[in-house]
């Protein structure tokens, strides 16, 4: 084991974690890992023996390099660079050798305190990629005496940090690319993640070019297509493991993204007739509305560079700001169950962390460019590389870089972003849109979208499809000249925008739109009534919700109950866990909003793709198989106790049902059941709420009869059950096409779950995405499911679907589907048996 370097406190004061530093650059560990001190002394001392390798021109920061190579950066105060050296007196010179405890800088805190936002001093290891923290202090420390931290070199990991040079390969291999569209953004992100997981440097070599495997943009820039042979080179302590992981990521089979949309060719203008424009289908449907033109203004960029340190800080601060904003958008998407949005912003984070992109911008700053010019040039260079590739998918990914470029430049300039302002039910027309443009718009603001550029596989296209907004892309620049406010007819299904629609065309379109609306309105009027099959079987149609607002919407839409309250809404986007009283009030508000309906509330389900930073769950090699669901509750028993007690304390607790996520076997259930009884006894509560188990892992489905003996109900989470049964990570967009819960293996597990529950007279529900699939409804009912829980807006359609089914027929035909060999066969047969009107 490498000897740890002991660092003494350079100042007297109170130690703070970096997360509490009021600066996103340090709080986000952009400058490295370490600690902060809220100081009471004012002379900065050397924390160890070393050489002064850098002193800031403004004397507010200093870097000391220790004998083991650790680079200790000490930054006095926040935003103190703006003081231009006032209040700081350096006592050593750059290049000087110093000893532990030697005075380095005197700071006039009485002066600095009135000029800077904070005196908090940060001590970080600037080369944290090669050094790791072995020990950290807490509480009060004394300058020159107390141990602040111990740092240990990561051995040969320093080789990893040199991303600019091709490795002298310890090992090489060849891979044949299995991704249907080659190495575009998502496969590149897979490769990047594989490379980052190991202490090694990995490069790809293709067609005479090389790319760092940790750089998404560089990987995409190689222009690797499906079936291409790529050489992989790796060096470092874990070269063999890294090589195998990257080869596996390259050879993974993912379908062509073009299969996501049946995109017709753009109709020729002559075939369309006067006043009509052709385009590529992005999302089907008909829409009539006034044109709303949108053109985003270019962000302001300061051409003249300031001091070198100022420009570096401006870039780092902007990157941290944008990263924080993207993380907030990801949390919001998670809160509302918007997986499409969550996946897109996850890809944006991968681009933002691209070492080639950030490295190019930093090198440009070092050459005298301003932060804005440096990042703009770096991003546009990478965009040009992608746009020039003979691959439409890679050219579309350049739009994601454009979105990031705009956001970072706005953060550098401090200007407010200009969002589209669209009158209700308009047809938005733009040259192109970015995901962040669309993310900030209400879902009901648009009747349709028409883009001059873009493609059917772009991230914006994915979002409009998810929102059900009719959309055309690649219509050409002529649409940008259409007059604002002009009423147009968009037939996205057939790829046509009619700028001067005839009266009869408008009438026919309105009739179709009205017919669809009338059908939905009819369904909504009947939604408050129970749903029975043709032969009288009652099927409970419940709602998946996240908060009190959703509960009111569920009641309005006709939900018979709540089949899943995701309690995560109380825990995300905050710095500490909610108190027991706060939780009780929130759960009570949900019950009150339901006007007498029952509600199933799931205990906290975090881990895997759902992170709650303040819980400090450990980093895991495979989070999907790690500490998540009820396991995280067992790891934090006080947190689980507070949640269970808050649920017990609600008024009319008999209407509340508790659901346990990620239960693997009976022992998990009995452990919570016993603790629930103990808490109830302590609180003087005699009537316990029903306790149910989520069937999300194959073991739970196989042991359903044992679980049903002790549980009051079973609820199938088909999202996780599908990924674990088919061994496909549901957070990996390249594997999404194969994640079909109509796979016969899934259907057999569902059938076994229902049979096991029936032995003990328990009911079975489905709260995963499969419940929202109208094609799957007759199959689930036929297999023995009696409760389906979906988003509130789908309740009227699902109830109408149930009322058209015959239970006896569903049972008979569902059994025959278990004998088929693929999800595609199951779906094809289901459509024949139960055609949708």
PDB file of N, CA and C in Angstrom, residues 591-641:
ATOM      1  N   UNK A 591     -53.900  11.939   0.574  1.00  0.00           N
ATOM      2  CA  UNK A 591     -55.135  11.219   0.916  1.00  0.00           C
ATOM      3  C   UNK A 591     -56.343  12.148   0.874  1.00  0.00           C
ATOM      4  N   UNK A 592     -56.192  13.354   1.383  1.00  0.00           N
ATOM      5  CA  UNK A 592     -57.309  14.304   1.383  1.00  0.00           C
ATOM      6  C   UNK A 592     -57.713  14.658  -0.038  1.00  0.00           C
ATOM      7  N   UNK A 593     -56.741  14.796  -0.936  1.00  0.00           N
ATOM      8  CA  UNK A 593     -57.039  15.172  -2.320  1.00  0.00           C
ATOM      9  C   UNK A 593     -57.761  14.073  -3.072  1.00  0.00           C
ATOM     10  N   UNK A 594     -57.693  12.846  -2.579  1.00  0.00           N
ATOM     11  CA  UNK A 594     -58.300  11.712  -3.286  1.00  0.00           C
ATOM     12  C   UNK A 594     -59.777  11.523  -2.965  1.00  0.00           C
ATOM     13  N   UNK A 595     -60.296  12.298  -2.053  1.00  0.00           N
ATOM     14  CA  UNK A 595     -61.740  12.324  -1.782  1.00  0.00           C
ATOM     15  C   UNK A 595     -62.292  10.927  -1.487  1.00  0.00           C
ATOM     16  N   UNK A 596     -61.625  10.221  -0.555  1.00  0.00           N
ATOM     17  CA  UNK A 596     -62.137   8.928  -0.114  1.00  0.00           C
ATOM     18  C   UNK A 596     -61.556   7.722  -0.813  1.00  0.00           C
ATOM     19  N   UNK A 597     -60.757   7.927  -1.836  1.00  0.00           N
ATOM     20  CA  UNK A 597     -60.157   6.795  -2.547  1.00  0.00           C
ATOM     21  C   UNK A 597     -58.956   6.258  -1.771  1.00  0.00           C
ATOM     22  N   UNK A 598     -58.634   4.994  -2.006  1.00  0.00           N
ATOM     23  CA  UNK A 598     -57.465   4.378  -1.383  1.00  0.00           C
ATOM     24  C   UNK A 598     -56.203   4.801  -2.126  1.00  0.00           C
ATOM     25  N   UNK A 599     -55.072   4.694  -1.430  1.00  0.00           N
ATOM     26  CA  UNK A 599     -53.793   5.056  -2.044  1.00  0.00           C
ATOM     27  C   UNK A 599     -52.710   4.080  -1.613  1.00  0.00           C
ATOM     28  N   UNK A 600     -51.960   3.585  -2.590  1.00  0.00           N
ATOM     29  CA  UNK A 600     -50.787   2.757  -2.317  1.00  0.00           C
ATOM     30  C   UNK A 600     -49.571   3.676  -2.340  1.00  0.00           C
ATOM     31  N   UNK A 601     -48.843   3.720  -1.230  1.00  0.00           N
ATOM     32  CA  UNK A 601     -47.665   4.573  -1.130  1.00  0.00           C
ATOM     33  C   UNK A 601     -46.420   3.693  -1.044  1.00  0.00           C
ATOM     34  N   UNK A 602     -45.519   3.892  -1.991  1.00  0.00           N
ATOM     35  CA  UNK A 602     -44.285   3.103  -2.017  1.00  0.00           C
ATOM     36  C   UNK A 602     -43.240   3.747  -1.126  1.00  0.00           C
ATOM     37  N   UNK A 603     -42.562   2.946  -0.328  1.00  0.00           N
ATOM     38  CA  UNK A 603     -41.465   3.485   0.467  1.00  0.00           C
ATOM     39  C   UNK A 603     -40.352   3.943  -0.472  1.00  0.00           C
ATOM     40  N   UNK A 604     -39.455   4.744   0.051  1.00  0.00           N
ATOM     41  CA  UNK A 604     -38.427   5.400  -0.755  1.00  0.00           C
ATOM     42  C   UNK A 604     -37.687   4.395  -1.638  1.00  0.00           C
ATOM     43  N   UNK A 605     -37.684   4.669  -2.935  1.00  0.00           N
ATOM     44  CA  UNK A 605     -37.026   3.802  -3.908  1.00  0.00           C
ATOM     45  C   UNK A 605     -35.902   4.590  -4.567  1.00  0.00           C
ATOM     46  N   UNK A 606     -34.703   4.555  -3.977  1.00  0.00           N
ATOM     47  CA  UNK A 606     -33.554   5.260  -4.546  1.00  0.00           C
ATOM     48  C   UNK A 606     -32.431   4.258  -4.768  1.00  0.00           C
ATOM     49  N   UNK A 607     -31.386   4.733  -5.444  1.00  0.00           N
ATOM     50  CA  UNK A 607     -30.316   3.867  -5.886  1.00  0.00           C
ATOM     51  C   UNK A 607     -30.515   3.584  -7.363  1.00  0.00           C
ATOM     52  N   UNK A 608     -29.531   2.964  -8.002  1.00  0.00           N
ATOM     53  CA  UNK A 608     -29.640   2.718  -9.431  1.00  0.00           C
ATOM     54  C   UNK A 608     -29.651   4.017 -10.190  1.00  0.00           C
ATOM     55  N   UNK A 609     -30.776   4.294 -10.932  1.00  0.00           N
ATOM     56  CA  UNK A 609     -30.866   5.510 -11.744  1.00  0.00           C
ATOM     57  C   UNK A 609     -31.449   6.671 -10.963  1.00  0.00           C
ATOM     58  N   UNK A 610     -31.731   6.490  -9.644  1.00  0.00           N
ATOM     59  CA  UNK A 610     -32.337   7.549  -8.835  1.00  0.00           C
ATOM     60  C   UNK A 610     -31.380   7.899  -7.705  1.00  0.00           C
ATOM     61  N   UNK A 611     -30.707   9.022  -7.830  1.00  0.00           N
ATOM     62  CA  UNK A 611     -29.710   9.412  -6.848  1.00  0.00           C
ATOM     63  C   UNK A 611     -30.248  10.485  -5.922  1.00  0.00           C
ATOM     64  N   UNK A 612     -29.975  10.341  -4.627  1.00  0.00           N
ATOM     65  CA  UNK A 612     -30.266  11.359  -3.621  1.00  0.00           C
ATOM     66  C   UNK A 612     -28.951  11.621  -2.905  1.00  0.00           C
ATOM     67  N   UNK A 613     -28.219  12.686  -3.317  1.00  0.00           N
ATOM     68  CA  UNK A 613     -26.837  12.871  -2.862  1.00  0.00           C
ATOM     69  C   UNK A 613     -26.652  12.866  -1.354  1.00  0.00           C
ATOM     70  N   UNK A 614     -27.580  13.469  -0.589  1.00  0.00           N
ATOM     71  CA  UNK A 614     -27.333  13.597   0.846  1.00  0.00           C
ATOM     72  C   UNK A 614     -27.425  12.259   1.575  1.00  0.00           C
ATOM     73  N   UNK A 615     -27.955  11.221   0.922  1.00  0.00           N
ATOM     74  CA  UNK A 615     -27.988   9.912   1.573  1.00  0.00           C
ATOM     75  C   UNK A 615     -26.626   9.232   1.550  1.00  0.00           C
ATOM     76  N   UNK A 616     -25.724   9.741   0.701  1.00  0.00           N
ATOM     77  CA  UNK A 616     -24.349   9.228   0.630  1.00  0.00           C
ATOM     78  C   UNK A 616     -24.312   7.715   0.454  1.00  0.00           C
ATOM     79  N   UNK A 617     -25.146   7.215  -0.453  1.00  0.00           N
ATOM     80  CA  UNK A 617     -25.077   5.795  -0.766  1.00  0.00           C
ATOM     81  C   UNK A 617     -23.755   5.527  -1.477  1.00  0.00           C
ATOM     82  N   UNK A 618     -23.150   4.381  -1.248  1.00  0.00           N
ATOM     83  CA  UNK A 618     -21.815   4.123  -1.813  1.00  0.00           C
ATOM     84  C   UNK A 618     -21.851   4.015  -3.333  1.00  0.00           C
ATOM     85  N   UNK A 619     -20.740   4.382  -3.970  1.00  0.00           N
ATOM     86  CA  UNK A 619     -20.582   4.161  -5.398  1.00  0.00           C
ATOM     87  C   UNK A 619     -20.523   2.661  -5.648  1.00  0.00           C
ATOM     88  N   UNK A 620     -21.203   2.218  -6.705  1.00  0.00           N
ATOM     89  CA  UNK A 620     -21.255   0.790  -6.980  1.00  0.00           C
ATOM     90  C   UNK A 620     -20.903   0.517  -8.435  1.00  0.00           C
ATOM     91  N   UNK A 621     -20.257  -0.625  -8.662  1.00  0.00           N
ATOM     92  CA  UNK A 621     -19.913  -0.998 -10.027  1.00  0.00           C
ATOM     93  C   UNK A 621     -21.161  -1.280 -10.845  1.00  0.00           C
ATOM     94  N   UNK A 622     -22.185  -1.819 -10.200  1.00  0.00           N
ATOM     95  CA  UNK A 622     -23.428  -2.140 -10.903  1.00  0.00           C
ATOM     96  C   UNK A 622     -24.604  -1.684 -10.049  1.00  0.00           C
ATOM     97  N   UNK A 623     -24.946  -0.393 -10.105  1.00  0.00           N
ATOM     98  CA  UNK A 623     -25.995   0.137  -9.226  1.00  0.00           C
ATOM     99  C   UNK A 623     -27.342  -0.554  -9.394  1.00  0.00           C
ATOM    100  N   UNK A 624     -27.658  -1.029 -10.615  1.00  0.00           N
ATOM    101  CA  UNK A 624     -28.955  -1.671 -10.841  1.00  0.00           C
ATOM    102  C   UNK A 624     -29.096  -2.942 -10.008  1.00  0.00           C
ATOM    103  N   UNK A 625     -27.981  -3.539  -9.619  1.00  0.00           N
ATOM    104  CA  UNK A 625     -28.012  -4.763  -8.814  1.00  0.00           C
ATOM    105  C   UNK A 625     -27.527  -4.509  -7.393  1.00  0.00           C
ATOM    106  N   UNK A 626     -27.476  -3.247  -7.005  1.00  0.00           N
ATOM    107  CA  UNK A 626     -26.879  -2.908  -5.723  1.00  0.00           C
ATOM    108  C   UNK A 626     -27.864  -2.446  -4.680  1.00  0.00           C
ATOM    109  N   UNK A 627     -27.476  -1.382  -3.978  1.00  0.00           N
ATOM    110  CA  UNK A 627     -28.208  -0.890  -2.820  1.00  0.00           C
ATOM    111  C   UNK A 627     -29.333   0.024  -3.293  1.00  0.00           C
ATOM    112  N   UNK A 628     -30.481  -0.559  -3.623  1.00  0.00           N
ATOM    113  CA  UNK A 628     -31.606   0.233  -4.086  1.00  0.00           C
ATOM    114  C   UNK A 628     -32.898  -0.365  -3.547  1.00  0.00           C
ATOM    115  N   UNK A 629     -33.989   0.413  -3.669  1.00  0.00           N
ATOM    116  CA  UNK A 629     -35.276  -0.054  -3.170  1.00  0.00           C
ATOM    117  C   UNK A 629     -35.250  -0.251  -1.669  1.00  0.00           C
ATOM    118  N   UNK A 630     -35.872  -1.344  -1.213  1.00  0.00           N
ATOM    119  CA  UNK A 630     -35.956  -1.585   0.226  1.00  0.00           C
ATOM    120  C   UNK A 630     -34.573  -1.826   0.823  1.00  0.00           C
ATOM    121  N   UNK A 631     -33.596  -2.217  -0.005  1.00  0.00           N
ATOM    122  CA  UNK A 631     -32.236  -2.416   0.505  1.00  0.00           C
ATOM    123  C   UNK A 631     -31.656  -1.108   1.021  1.00  0.00           C
ATOM    124  N   UNK A 632     -31.938  -0.002   0.333  1.00  0.00           N
ATOM    125  CA  UNK A 632     -31.445   1.285   0.817  1.00  0.00           C
ATOM    126  C   UNK A 632     -32.140   1.651   2.124  1.00  0.00           C
ATOM    127  N   UNK A 633     -33.394   1.219   2.290  1.00  0.00           N
ATOM    128  CA  UNK A 633     -34.087   1.433   3.570  1.00  0.00           C
ATOM    129  C   UNK A 633     -33.449   0.648   4.692  1.00  0.00           C
ATOM    130  N   UNK A 634     -33.041  -0.593   4.395  1.00  0.00           N
ATOM    131  CA  UNK A 634     -32.353  -1.392   5.416  1.00  0.00           C
ATOM    132  C   UNK A 634     -31.002  -0.768   5.763  1.00  0.00           C
ATOM    133  N   UNK A 635     -30.348  -0.145   4.771  1.00  0.00           N
ATOM    134  CA  UNK A 635     -29.052   0.495   5.017  1.00  0.00           C
ATOM    135  C   UNK A 635     -29.195   1.770   5.829  1.00  0.00           C
ATOM    136  N   UNK A 636     -30.378   2.414   5.772  1.00  0.00           N
ATOM    137  CA  UNK A 636     -30.662   3.636   6.529  1.00  0.00           C
ATOM    138  C   UNK A 636     -31.929   3.404   7.358  1.00  0.00           C
ATOM    139  N   UNK A 637     -31.856   2.560   8.401  1.00  0.00           N
ATOM    140  CA  UNK A 637     -33.068   2.168   9.141  1.00  0.00           C
ATOM    141  C   UNK A 637     -33.830   3.337   9.754  1.00  0.00           C
ATOM    142  N   UNK A 638     -33.125   4.374  10.188  1.00  0.00           N
ATOM    143  CA  UNK A 638     -33.828   5.526  10.772  1.00  0.00           C
ATOM    144  C   UNK A 638     -34.682   6.218   9.726  1.00  0.00           C
ATOM    145  N   UNK A 639     -34.184   6.285   8.517  1.00  0.00           N
ATOM    146  CA  UNK A 639     -34.938   6.892   7.426  1.00  0.00           C
ATOM    147  C   UNK A 639     -36.200   6.076   7.133  1.00  0.00           C
ATOM    148  N   UNK A 640     -36.062   4.758   7.098  1.00  0.00           N
ATOM    149  CA  UNK A 640     -37.214   3.888   6.861  1.00  0.00           C
ATOM    150  C   UNK A 640     -38.214   3.988   8.006  1.00  0.00           C
ATOM    151  N   UNK A 641     -37.712   4.041   9.239  1.00  0.00           N
ATOM    152  CA  UNK A 641     -38.604   4.187  10.398  1.00  0.00           C
ATOM    153  C   UNK A 641     -39.429   5.467  10.298  1.00  0.00           C
TER     154      UNK A 641
END
